[in-house]
Amino acid sequence: MLILLGTVVAVTSSVGAPLIPAVADLHDVPLHVAQWSLTMPLLVGAVATPALGRLGDGPHRRAVVLAALGLVVLGGMFTALPLPLGFFLTGRGLQGFGLGLMPLLIATARDALPPDRSKGTIAALSITVVSGVGLGFPIAGAIATYASATAAFWTATVVCAGALVAAALVLPAAPPMAPRRFDLAGAVLLGAGLAGALVTLSEGEEWGWSSARVLLVSAGSVVALLAWAAVALRVRAPLIDLRLARGRLASAGHLSVFLVSLSNYLMMSSVPIFAQTPTVSGYGFGASVLVAGAVLLPFSLAGMLAGPLSRRLGERHGPRVVLPVGALLMAASLTLFALYRADLWVLFVVTAVAGLGVSTVFAAAPGLVVAAVPQRETGSAMALNQVGRYTGFAVGSALTATVLAAVTPADGGLPDGAGYTVIGVVGGGVCLVAAVLTGLLVGRTAAQPPSVAPRDSGATVRA
């Protein structure tokens, strides 16, 4: 049931990716604006993850899960109804609350399942975002092709409503524990900082990188993030305890997830758009939404295969090998995309190799994080890991919009094909950096509990 819930929310949040050109046509906006239909849920997911993780690190875990699923259903209705673009993007943002459920599902697996089952379930949950995204793309493409984009959003809403009902019936309550304080100031500062950074990346090319708006928004983003870090290090019960990121093992788990996630969404955002670009451009295939979605299906299938393979590799060689191998596979995928895109079958290979690489990293990294923190702090530590994941996703999505906007003629039209080469080179380079850094950080050390005791988190949940 936990894996099903994780898959459903991932499918719902990712359903907009192959529909970006359709959203642009539906709301009569350029592609870089329509890209917000993908970036928005990722941004909200990045902020909702630590917030829900903190609220769920106590007796309210079940209620928090059900409330978040309710917001996802409400957001789905906003996306499916014939409303202006602002309401549509608000709905997509509400759907991002589903992405914030992953730390709570992992904490539930650790608490409710016996040790011999919880380890495999945690690894499986860690790749549900990958498999769910890969499944969501072709499903959304098929529905949009044979019905409409609106029908695809309605379908996602109905499926998530079913998941809400199922969760209400079978989801177990959390074990008895004291409630936690809620760091409202930290949540606001983190959300403002991430939002400002993504707006700068997405709109910088349109506004002008040296314009007053870009400088003001970027400066505000930096100030907000610095203030968030200061608050997190001083309050008794921070939204994210940054001390849980200390140590080589925890740092490797968080760093590898962020960098690979960024590269992943450079690929995931650009490949469907590339496939749907008309052949008159000189580089696209003029594919339907169905074909563009099907191109991502190997990503999901390879991702599901990578889970057990990465566990076996980890048992033999440890995370020192597993994390760099995953990052190198992702680098190979993006390098191929940068060098050769003349045949449609190449895109299927690109996504398959990417699925292997991303899922290998996502399956191995949480094990490092969970092993390096006290059990009481599992939810908060995994929230930090998920923040890195969704922030990487959002940054990758925003960077895709920026690169394509930079190579689009000023009078409109289609982006230059060189933009996709830039995307592949940048993404591949980021993954190479991830492979080297994580290999050095993990070394040959074994996972040990943190030497610093967790902070007193207080006795009540307070806003």
CSV table of C-alpha atoms in Angstrom, one decimal:
chain,number,residue,atom,x,y,z
A,1,MET,CA,0.0,0.0,0.0
A,2,LEU,CA,2.8,2.4,0.8
A,3,ILE,CA,4.5,1.8,-2.5
A,4,LEU,CA,1.1,2.3,-4.3
A,5,LEU,CA,0.6,5.6,-2.6
A,6,GLY,CA,4.1,6.8,-3.6
A,7,THR,CA,3.5,5.8,-7.2
A,8,VAL,CA,0.1,7.5,-7.4
A,9,VAL,CA,1.3,10.8,-6.1
A,10,ALA,CA,4.4,10.7,-8.4
A,11,VAL,CA,2.2,9.9,-11.4
A,12,THR,CA,-0.2,12.7,-10.5
A,13,SER,CA,2.6,15.3,-10.1
A,14,SER,CA,4.4,14.3,-13.3
A,15,VAL,CA,1.4,14.1,-15.6
A,16,GLY,CA,2.0,17.7,-16.9
A,17,ALA,CA,5.5,17.0,-18.4
A,18,PRO,CA,4.5,15.6,-21.8
A,19,LEU,CA,1.6,18.0,-21.9
A,20,ILE,CA,3.8,21.2,-21.8
A,21,PRO,CA,3.2,22.0,-25.5
A,22,ALA,CA,-0.5,21.3,-25.0
A,23,VAL,CA,-0.6,23.6,-22.0
A,24,ALA,CA,1.1,26.3,-24.0
A,25,ASP,CA,-1.5,26.0,-26.8
A,26,LEU,CA,-4.4,25.7,-24.3
A,27,HIS,CA,-3.5,28.9,-22.4
A,28,ASP,CA,-1.8,30.7,-25.4
A,29,VAL,CA,1.6,31.2,-23.6
A,30,PRO,CA,5.2,30.5,-24.7
A,31,LEU,CA,6.9,27.2,-23.8
A,32,HIS,CA,9.0,28.7,-21.1
A,33,VAL,CA,5.8,29.9,-19.3
A,34,ALA,CA,4.1,26.5,-19.8
A,35,GLN,CA,7.1,24.9,-18.2
A,36,TRP,CA,5.8,26.2,-14.9
A,37,SER,CA,3.2,23.5,-15.1
A,38,LEU,CA,6.0,21.1,-14.3
A,39,THR,CA,8.2,23.4,-12.1
A,40,MET,CA,5.3,24.5,-9.8
A,41,PRO,CA,4.6,21.1,-8.2
A,42,LEU,CA,8.3,20.4,-7.8
A,43,LEU,CA,8.7,23.8,-6.0
A,44,VAL,CA,5.8,23.1,-3.7
A,45,GLY,CA,7.0,19.5,-3.2
A,46,ALA,CA,10.4,20.8,-2.1
A,47,VAL,CA,8.9,23.1,0.6
A,48,ALA,CA,6.0,20.7,1.6
A,49,THR,CA,8.5,17.8,2.1
A,50,PRO,CA,10.2,19.2,5.3
A,51,ALA,CA,6.9,20.7,6.5
A,52,LEU,CA,5.0,17.5,6.2
A,53,GLY,CA,7.9,15.5,7.5
A,54,ARG,CA,8.1,17.6,10.7
A,55,LEU,CA,4.3,17.6,11.2
A,56,GLY,CA,4.4,13.8,10.7
A,57,ASP,CA,7.2,13.1,13.1
A,58,GLY,CA,4.7,12.6,15.8
A,59,PRO,CA,1.2,11.2,16.5
A,60,HIS,CA,-0.4,13.1,13.6
A,61,ARG,CA,1.3,11.2,10.8
A,62,ARG,CA,-1.8,9.6,9.4
A,63,ALA,CA,-3.8,12.8,9.5
A,64,VAL,CA,-1.0,14.7,7.7
A,65,VAL,CA,-0.9,12.1,4.9
A,66,LEU,CA,-4.7,12.2,4.4
A,67,ALA,CA,-4.7,16.0,4.5
A,68,ALA,CA,-2.0,16.2,1.9
A,69,LEU,CA,-3.8,13.8,-0.4
A,70,GLY,CA,-6.9,15.9,0.0
A,71,LEU,CA,-4.9,18.9,-1.3
A,72,VAL,CA,-3.7,16.9,-4.2
A,73,VAL,CA,-7.2,16.0,-5.2
A,74,LEU,CA,-8.3,19.7,-4.9
A,75,GLY,CA,-5.4,20.8,-7.0
A,76,GLY,CA,-6.3,18.2,-9.6
A,77,MET,CA,-9.8,19.8,-9.9
A,78,PHE,CA,-8.2,23.2,-10.5
A,79,THR,CA,-6.1,21.8,-13.4
A,80,ALA,CA,-9.0,20.0,-15.0
A,81,LEU,CA,-11.6,22.7,-14.9
A,82,PRO,CA,-11.7,25.4,-17.6
A,83,LEU,CA,-10.0,28.1,-15.5
A,84,PRO,CA,-7.4,30.8,-16.3
A,85,LEU,CA,-3.7,30.0,-16.2
A,86,GLY,CA,-3.3,31.3,-12.7
A,87,PHE,CA,-5.8,28.8,-11.3
A,88,PHE,CA,-4.2,26.0,-13.4
A,89,LEU,CA,-0.8,26.7,-11.9
A,90,THR,CA,-2.2,27.0,-8.4
A,91,GLY,CA,-3.7,23.5,-8.9
A,92,ARG,CA,-0.4,22.1,-10.1
A,93,GLY,CA,1.2,23.6,-7.0
A,94,LEU,CA,-1.4,21.9,-4.7
A,95,GLN,CA,-0.5,18.6,-6.4
A,96,GLY,CA,3.0,19.1,-5.3
A,97,PHE,CA,1.9,18.4,-1.7
A,98,GLY,CA,1.8,14.7,-2.8
A,99,LEU,CA,5.5,14.7,-3.4
A,100,GLY,CA,6.0,15.8,0.3
A,101,LEU,CA,4.5,12.5,1.5
A,102,MET,CA,7.6,10.4,0.7
A,103,PRO,CA,9.4,10.9,4.1
A,104,LEU,CA,6.3,10.0,6.0
A,105,LEU,CA,5.8,6.8,3.9
A,106,ILE,CA,9.4,5.9,4.5
A,107,ALA,CA,9.0,6.6,8.3
A,108,THR,CA,5.8,4.5,8.3
A,109,ALA,CA,7.7,1.6,6.6
A,110,ARG,CA,10.4,1.8,9.2
A,111,ASP,CA,8.0,1.8,12.1
A,112,ALA,CA,5.2,-0.6,10.9
A,113,LEU,CA,7.2,-3.3,9.1
A,114,PRO,CA,9.7,-5.9,10.5
A,115,PRO,CA,13.3,-5.1,9.8
A,116,ASP,CA,13.7,-7.8,7.1
A,117,ARG,CA,10.9,-6.1,5.1
A,118,SER,CA,11.4,-2.5,5.9
A,119,LYS,CA,14.8,-2.2,4.2
A,120,GLY,CA,13.5,-3.4,0.9
A,121,THR,CA,10.3,-1.3,1.2
A,122,ILE,CA,12.4,1.8,1.9
A,123,ALA,CA,14.5,1.2,-1.2
A,124,ALA,CA,11.4,0.5,-3.3
A,125,LEU,CA,9.7,3.7,-2.0
A,126,SER,CA,12.8,5.7,-3.0
A,127,ILE,CA,12.4,4.8,-6.6
A,128,THR,CA,8.6,5.2,-6.8
A,129,VAL,CA,9.1,8.8,-7.9
A,130,VAL,CA,11.2,7.4,-10.9
A,131,SER,CA,8.8,4.6,-11.8
A,132,GLY,CA,5.8,6.8,-11.2
A,133,VAL,CA,7.1,9.5,-13.4
A,134,GLY,CA,7.9,7.1,-16.2
A,135,LEU,CA,4.4,5.6,-16.0
A,136,GLY,CA,2.7,9.0,-15.8
A,137,PHE,CA,4.2,10.2,-19.0
A,138,PRO,CA,2.9,7.5,-21.4
A,139,ILE,CA,-0.4,7.3,-19.6
A,140,ALA,CA,-0.9,11.1,-19.9
A,141,GLY,CA,0.2,11.0,-23.5
A,142,ALA,CA,-2.2,8.3,-24.5
A,143,ILE,CA,-5.2,10.0,-22.8
A,144,ALA,CA,-4.3,13.4,-24.3
A,145,THR,CA,-3.9,11.9,-27.8
A,146,TYR,CA,-7.2,10.0,-27.8
A,147,ALA,CA,-9.2,12.4,-25.7
A,148,SER,CA,-7.6,15.7,-24.5
A,149,ALA,CA,-5.1,17.2,-22.1
A,150,THR,CA,-8.0,18.1,-19.8
A,151,ALA,CA,-9.1,14.5,-19.8
A,152,ALA,CA,-5.6,13.5,-18.7
A,153,PHE,CA,-5.8,15.9,-15.7
A,154,TRP,CA,-9.3,14.6,-14.8
A,155,THR,CA,-8.0,11.0,-14.8
A,156,ALA,CA,-5.1,11.9,-12.5
A,157,THR,CA,-7.5,13.6,-10.1
A,158,VAL,CA,-9.8,10.6,-10.0
A,159,VAL,CA,-6.9,8.1,-9.4
A,160,CYS,CA,-5.6,10.3,-6.6
A,161,ALA,CA,-9.1,10.5,-5.0
A,162,GLY,CA,-9.1,6.7,-5.0
A,163,ALA,CA,-5.8,6.6,-3.3
A,164,LEU,CA,-7.1,9.0,-0.7
A,165,VAL,CA,-10.0,6.6,0.1
A,166,ALA,CA,-7.7,3.6,0.2
A,167,ALA,CA,-5.2,5.4,2.6
A,168,ALA,CA,-8.1,6.4,4.9
A,169,LEU,CA,-9.1,2.7,5.1
A,170,VAL,CA,-5.7,1.0,5.6
A,171,LEU,CA,-3.0,3.4,6.6
A,172,PRO,CA,-1.7,2.6,10.1
A,173,ALA,CA,-1.4,5.2,12.8
A,174,ALA,CA,2.0,6.3,14.0
A,175,PRO,CA,3.4,4.7,17.2
A,176,PRO,CA,2.9,6.7,20.4
A,177,MET,CA,5.3,9.7,20.5
A,178,ALA,CA,5.3,13.3,21.7
A,179,PRO,CA,4.0,15.9,19.2
A,180,ARG,CA,6.6,18.2,17.6
A,181,ARG,CA,6.9,21.9,17.3
A,182,PHE,CA,6.4,23.3,13.8
A,183,ASP,CA,8.9,25.9,12.5
A,184,LEU,CA,6.6,28.2,10.6
A,185,ALA,CA,9.3,30.9,10.1
A,186,GLY,CA,11.6,28.3,8.6
A,187,ALA,CA,8.9,27.1,6.2
A,188,VAL,CA,8.2,30.6,5.0
A,189,LEU,CA,11.8,31.5,4.5
A,190,LEU,CA,12.7,28.3,2.7
A,191,GLY,CA,9.7,28.6,0.4
A,192,ALA,CA,10.4,32.2,-0.4
A,193,GLY,CA,14.1,31.5,-1.1
A,194,LEU,CA,13.5,28.5,-3.4
A,195,ALA,CA,10.7,30.3,-5.2
A,196,GLY,CA,12.9,33.4,-5.8
A,197,ALA,CA,15.7,31.2,-7.1
A,198,LEU,CA,13.5,29.3,-9.5
A,199,VAL,CA,11.8,32.5,-10.8
A,200,THR,CA,15.2,34.0,-11.5
A,201,LEU,CA,16.3,30.8,-13.4
A,202,SER,CA,13.1,30.6,-15.4
A,203,GLU,CA,12.5,34.3,-16.2
A,204,GLY,CA,16.0,35.6,-16.3
A,205,GLU,CA,16.3,35.3,-20.0
A,206,GLU,CA,13.0,36.9,-20.6
A,207,TRP,CA,13.5,39.8,-18.1
A,208,GLY,CA,17.2,40.3,-18.8
A,209,TRP,CA,19.9,38.9,-16.5
A,210,SER,CA,21.0,42.4,-15.5
A,211,SER,CA,17.5,43.8,-15.1
A,212,ALA,CA,16.4,45.3,-11.9
A,213,ARG,CA,13.7,42.6,-11.5
A,214,VAL,CA,16.2,39.8,-11.8
A,215,LEU,CA,18.7,41.4,-9.4
A,216,LEU,CA,16.0,42.2,-6.9
A,217,VAL,CA,14.4,38.7,-6.9
A,218,SER,CA,17.8,36.9,-6.8
A,219,ALA,CA,19.0,39.1,-4.0
A,220,GLY,CA,15.8,38.4,-2.0
A,221,SER,CA,16.2,34.7,-2.7
A,222,VAL,CA,19.7,34.7,-1.3
A,223,VAL,CA,18.7,36.7,1.8
A,224,ALA,CA,15.8,34.4,2.5
A,225,LEU,CA,17.8,31.2,2.2
A,226,LEU,CA,20.6,32.6,4.4
A,227,ALA,CA,18.0,33.6,7.0
A,228,TRP,CA,16.4,30.2,6.8
A,229,ALA,CA,19.8,28.5,7.5
A,230,ALA,CA,20.4,30.9,10.5
A,231,VAL,CA,16.9,30.1,11.9
A,232,ALA,CA,17.5,26.3,11.3
A,233,LEU,CA,20.7,26.4,13.3
A,234,ARG,CA,19.3,28.4,16.2
A,235,VAL,CA,15.7,27.2,17.0
A,236,ARG,CA,15.0,24.2,19.2
A,237,ALA,CA,12.9,22.4,16.6
A,238,PRO,CA,13.9,23.5,13.1
A,239,LEU,CA,11.9,22.6,10.0
A,240,ILE,CA,15.1,20.8,8.8
A,241,ASP,CA,17.8,20.0,11.3
A,242,LEU,CA,20.9,20.9,9.2
A,243,ARG,CA,23.1,19.0,11.7
A,244,LEU,CA,21.6,15.8,10.3
A,245,ALA,CA,23.5,16.6,7.1
A,246,ARG,CA,26.9,16.5,8.9
A,247,GLY,CA,29.2,13.6,8.2
A,248,ARG,CA,30.6,12.1,5.1
A,249,LEU,CA,27.9,9.5,4.7
A,250,ALA,CA,24.9,11.8,5.1
A,251,SER,CA,26.5,14.4,2.9
A,252,ALA,CA,27.1,11.9,0.1
A,253,GLY,CA,23.5,10.7,0.3
A,254,HIS,CA,22.2,14.3,0.0
A,255,LEU,CA,24.7,15.6,-2.5
A,256,SER,CA,24.3,12.7,-4.9
A,257,VAL,CA,20.5,13.0,-4.9
A,258,PHE,CA,20.5,16.7,-5.5
A,259,LEU,CA,23.0,16.6,-8.4
A,260,VAL,CA,21.5,13.6,-10.1
A,261,SER,CA,18.0,15.0,-9.7
A,262,LEU,CA,19.0,18.2,-11.4
A,263,SER,CA,20.4,16.3,-14.3
A,264,ASN,CA,17.4,14.0,-14.4
A,265,TYR,CA,14.9,16.8,-15.0
A,266,LEU,CA,17.1,18.5,-17.6
A,267,MET,CA,16.6,15.3,-19.5
A,268,MET,CA,13.0,14.6,-18.5
A,269,SER,CA,11.9,18.1,-19.4
A,270,SER,CA,13.7,18.4,-22.7
A,271,VAL,CA,13.2,14.9,-24.3
A,272,PRO,CA,9.4,15.1,-24.7
A,273,ILE,CA,9.6,18.7,-26.1
A,274,PHE,CA,12.3,17.6,-28.5
A,275,ALA,CA,10.3,14.6,-29.7
A,276,GLN,CA,7.2,16.8,-30.3
A,277,THR,CA,9.1,19.5,-32.2
A,278,PRO,CA,7.9,19.6,-35.8
A,279,THR,CA,10.3,18.2,-38.4
A,280,VAL,CA,10.4,21.6,-40.2
A,281,SER,CA,12.7,22.7,-37.4
A,282,GLY,CA,15.4,20.5,-38.8
A,283,TYR,CA,15.8,18.4,-35.7
A,284,GLY,CA,12.5,17.3,-34.2
A,285,PHE,CA,10.3,14.3,-35.0
A,286,GLY,CA,6.9,15.9,-34.9
A,287,ALA,CA,5.8,13.1,-32.6
A,288,SER,CA,2.3,13.0,-31.0
A,289,VAL,CA,1.8,13.4,-27.3
A,290,LEU,CA,1.4,9.6,-27.1
A,291,VAL,CA,4.8,8.9,-28.7
A,292,ALA,CA,6.4,11.6,-26.6
A,293,GLY,CA,5.1,10.0,-23.5
A,294,ALA,CA,6.1,6.5,-24.6
A,295,VAL,CA,9.7,7.7,-25.0
A,296,LEU,CA,9.7,7.9,-21.2
A,297,LEU,CA,8.4,4.4,-20.6
A,298,PRO,CA,11.9,2.8,-20.7
A,299,PHE,CA,12.9,5.2,-18.0
A,300,SER,CA,10.3,3.7,-15.7
A,301,LEU,CA,10.9,0.1,-16.7
A,302,ALA,CA,14.7,0.5,-16.2
A,303,GLY,CA,14.1,2.3,-12.9
A,304,MET,CA,12.1,-0.7,-11.5
A,305,LEU,CA,14.9,-3.0,-12.6
A,306,ALA,CA,17.6,-0.9,-11.0
A,307,GLY,CA,16.2,-1.2,-7.5
A,308,PRO,CA,17.1,-4.9,-6.9
A,309,LEU,CA,20.2,-4.6,-9.0
A,310,SER,CA,21.5,-1.7,-6.9
A,311,ARG,CA,20.8,-3.6,-3.6
A,312,ARG,CA,22.8,-6.6,-4.8
A,313,LEU,CA,25.6,-4.3,-6.0
A,314,GLY,CA,25.6,-2.5,-2.6
A,315,GLU,CA,25.7,-5.8,-0.7
A,316,ARG,CA,28.9,-6.8,-2.7
A,317,HIS,CA,30.7,-3.5,-3.0
A,318,GLY,CA,29.0,-1.0,-0.7
A,319,PRO,CA,27.8,2.5,-1.4
A,320,ARG,CA,31.3,3.6,-2.5
A,321,VAL,CA,30.6,1.9,-5.8
A,322,VAL,CA,26.8,2.1,-6.1
A,323,LEU,CA,26.5,5.9,-6.0
A,324,PRO,CA,29.2,6.7,-8.5
A,325,VAL,CA,28.0,4.0,-10.8
A,326,GLY,CA,24.5,5.5,-10.8
A,327,ALA,CA,25.8,9.0,-11.5
A,328,LEU,CA,28.0,7.7,-14.3
A,329,LEU,CA,25.1,5.9,-16.0
A,330,MET,CA,23.1,9.2,-15.9
A,331,ALA,CA,26.2,11.1,-17.3
A,332,ALA,CA,26.3,8.5,-20.1
A,333,SER,CA,22.7,9.0,-20.9
A,334,LEU,CA,22.9,12.8,-21.2
A,335,THR,CA,26.2,12.6,-23.1
A,336,LEU,CA,24.5,10.4,-25.7
A,337,PHE,CA,21.6,12.9,-25.9
A,338,ALA,CA,24.1,15.8,-26.5
A,339,LEU,CA,26.1,13.9,-29.2
A,340,TYR,CA,23.4,12.1,-31.2
A,341,ARG,CA,19.7,12.7,-31.6
A,342,ALA,CA,19.1,12.0,-35.3
A,343,ASP,CA,16.9,8.9,-34.7
A,344,LEU,CA,13.9,8.5,-32.5
A,345,TRP,CA,15.2,5.1,-31.1
A,346,VAL,CA,18.1,7.0,-29.5
A,347,LEU,CA,15.7,8.8,-27.2
A,348,PHE,CA,14.4,5.5,-26.0
A,349,VAL,CA,18.0,4.4,-25.2
A,350,VAL,CA,18.7,7.8,-23.5
A,351,THR,CA,15.7,7.4,-21.2
A,352,ALA,CA,16.4,3.8,-20.4
A,353,VAL,CA,20.0,4.4,-19.3
A,354,ALA,CA,18.9,7.4,-17.3
A,355,GLY,CA,16.3,5.3,-15.5
A,356,LEU,CA,19.0,2.9,-14.5
A,357,GLY,CA,21.3,5.6,-13.3
A,358,VAL,CA,18.7,7.7,-11.4
A,359,SER,CA,17.1,4.7,-9.7
A,360,THR,CA,20.5,3.3,-8.6
A,361,VAL,CA,21.3,6.5,-6.8
A,362,PHE,CA,17.8,6.9,-5.4
A,363,ALA,CA,17.7,3.4,-4.0
A,364,ALA,CA,21.2,3.6,-2.4
A,365,ALA,CA,21.3,7.1,-1.0
A,366,PRO,CA,18.4,6.8,1.6
A,367,GLY,CA,20.1,3.8,3.2
A,368,LEU,CA,23.1,6.0,4.0
A,369,VAL,CA,20.9,8.8,5.4
A,370,VAL,CA,18.7,6.5,7.5
A,371,ALA,CA,21.7,4.6,8.9
A,372,ALA,CA,23.5,7.8,9.9
A,373,VAL,CA,20.7,9.3,12.0
A,374,PRO,CA,18.8,8.2,15.2
A,375,GLN,CA,15.5,6.5,14.5
A,376,ARG,CA,13.6,9.4,16.1
A,377,GLU,CA,14.9,11.7,13.3
A,378,THR,CA,14.2,9.4,10.3
A,379,GLY,CA,11.4,11.6,9.0
A,380,SER,CA,13.3,14.8,9.3
A,381,ALA,CA,16.5,13.4,7.8
A,382,MET,CA,14.6,11.9,4.9
A,383,ALA,CA,12.7,15.2,4.5
A,384,LEU,CA,16.1,16.9,3.9
A,385,ASN,CA,17.0,14.2,1.3
A,386,GLN,CA,13.7,14.7,-0.4
A,387,VAL,CA,14.1,18.5,-0.4
A,388,GLY,CA,17.4,17.9,-2.2
A,389,ARG,CA,15.6,15.7,-4.7
A,390,TYR,CA,12.7,18.0,-5.5
A,391,THR,CA,14.8,21.1,-5.5
A,392,GLY,CA,17.1,19.3,-8.0
A,393,PHE,CA,14.0,18.4,-10.1
A,394,ALA,CA,12.7,22.0,-10.0
A,395,VAL,CA,16.1,23.5,-10.8
A,396,GLY,CA,16.5,21.1,-13.7
A,397,SER,CA,13.1,22.0,-15.0
A,398,ALA,CA,13.7,25.8,-14.7
A,399,LEU,CA,17.1,25.5,-16.4
A,400,THR,CA,15.5,23.7,-19.3
A,401,ALA,CA,13.2,26.6,-19.8
A,402,THR,CA,16.1,29.1,-19.5
A,403,VAL,CA,18.3,27.3,-22.1
A,404,LEU,CA,15.4,26.9,-24.6
A,405,ALA,CA,14.3,30.5,-24.1
A,406,ALA,CA,17.9,31.6,-24.8
A,407,VAL,CA,18.1,29.8,-28.1
A,408,THR,CA,14.6,30.8,-29.3
A,409,PRO,CA,14.5,33.7,-31.9
A,410,ALA,CA,13.3,37.0,-30.5
A,411,ASP,CA,10.4,37.1,-32.9
A,412,GLY,CA,9.2,33.7,-31.6
A,413,GLY,CA,9.3,30.4,-33.4
A,414,LEU,CA,11.1,27.2,-32.4
A,415,PRO,CA,14.2,26.9,-30.3
A,416,ASP,CA,17.5,26.2,-32.0
A,417,GLY,CA,18.6,22.6,-31.8
A,418,ALA,CA,21.9,23.6,-30.2
A,419,GLY,CA,20.0,24.2,-27.0
A,420,TYR,CA,19.5,20.5,-26.5
A,421,THR,CA,23.2,19.9,-26.9
A,422,VAL,CA,23.8,22.4,-24.2
A,423,ILE,CA,21.3,20.7,-21.9
A,424,GLY,CA,23.0,17.3,-22.5
A,425,VAL,CA,26.5,18.7,-21.9
A,426,VAL,CA,25.5,20.5,-18.7
A,427,GLY,CA,23.6,17.5,-17.3
A,428,GLY,CA,26.4,15.1,-18.1
A,429,GLY,CA,29.0,17.3,-16.5
A,430,VAL,CA,26.9,17.7,-13.3
A,431,CYS,CA,26.7,13.9,-13.0
A,432,LEU,CA,30.4,13.5,-13.5
A,433,VAL,CA,30.9,15.9,-10.6
A,434,ALA,CA,28.4,13.9,-8.5
A,435,ALA,CA,30.2,10.6,-9.2
A,436,VAL,CA,33.6,12.0,-8.1
A,437,LEU,CA,32.4,13.8,-5.0
A,438,THR,CA,30.3,11.0,-3.7
A,439,GLY,CA,33.0,8.5,-4.3
A,440,LEU,CA,35.4,10.6,-2.2
A,441,LEU,CA,32.9,11.3,0.5
A,442,VAL,CA,31.7,7.8,1.1
A,443,GLY,CA,35.2,6.3,1.0
A,444,ARG,CA,35.4,3.0,2.8
A,445,THR,CA,33.7,4.1,6.0
A,446,ALA,CA,30.7,2.2,7.4
A,447,ALA,CA,27.5,3.9,8.4
A,448,GLN,CA,27.5,5.1,12.0
A,449,PRO,CA,25.0,7.0,14.1
A,450,PRO,CA,25.7,10.7,14.4
A,451,SER,CA,27.9,11.7,17.2
A,452,VAL,CA,25.7,14.7,18.0
A,453,ALA,CA,22.6,14.0,19.9
A,454,PRO,CA,19.3,15.2,18.3
A,455,ARG,CA,17.9,18.4,19.7
A,456,ASP,CA,15.0,18.6,22.0
A,457,SER,CA,12.1,19.0,19.6
A,458,GLY,CA,9.6,20.2,22.2
A,459,ALA,CA,6.3,18.9,23.4
A,460,THR,CA,3.7,20.4,21.1
A,461,VAL,CA,3.0,21.2,17.5
A,462,ARG,CA,2.9,25.0,17.2
A,463,ALA,CA,2.4,27.2,14.2
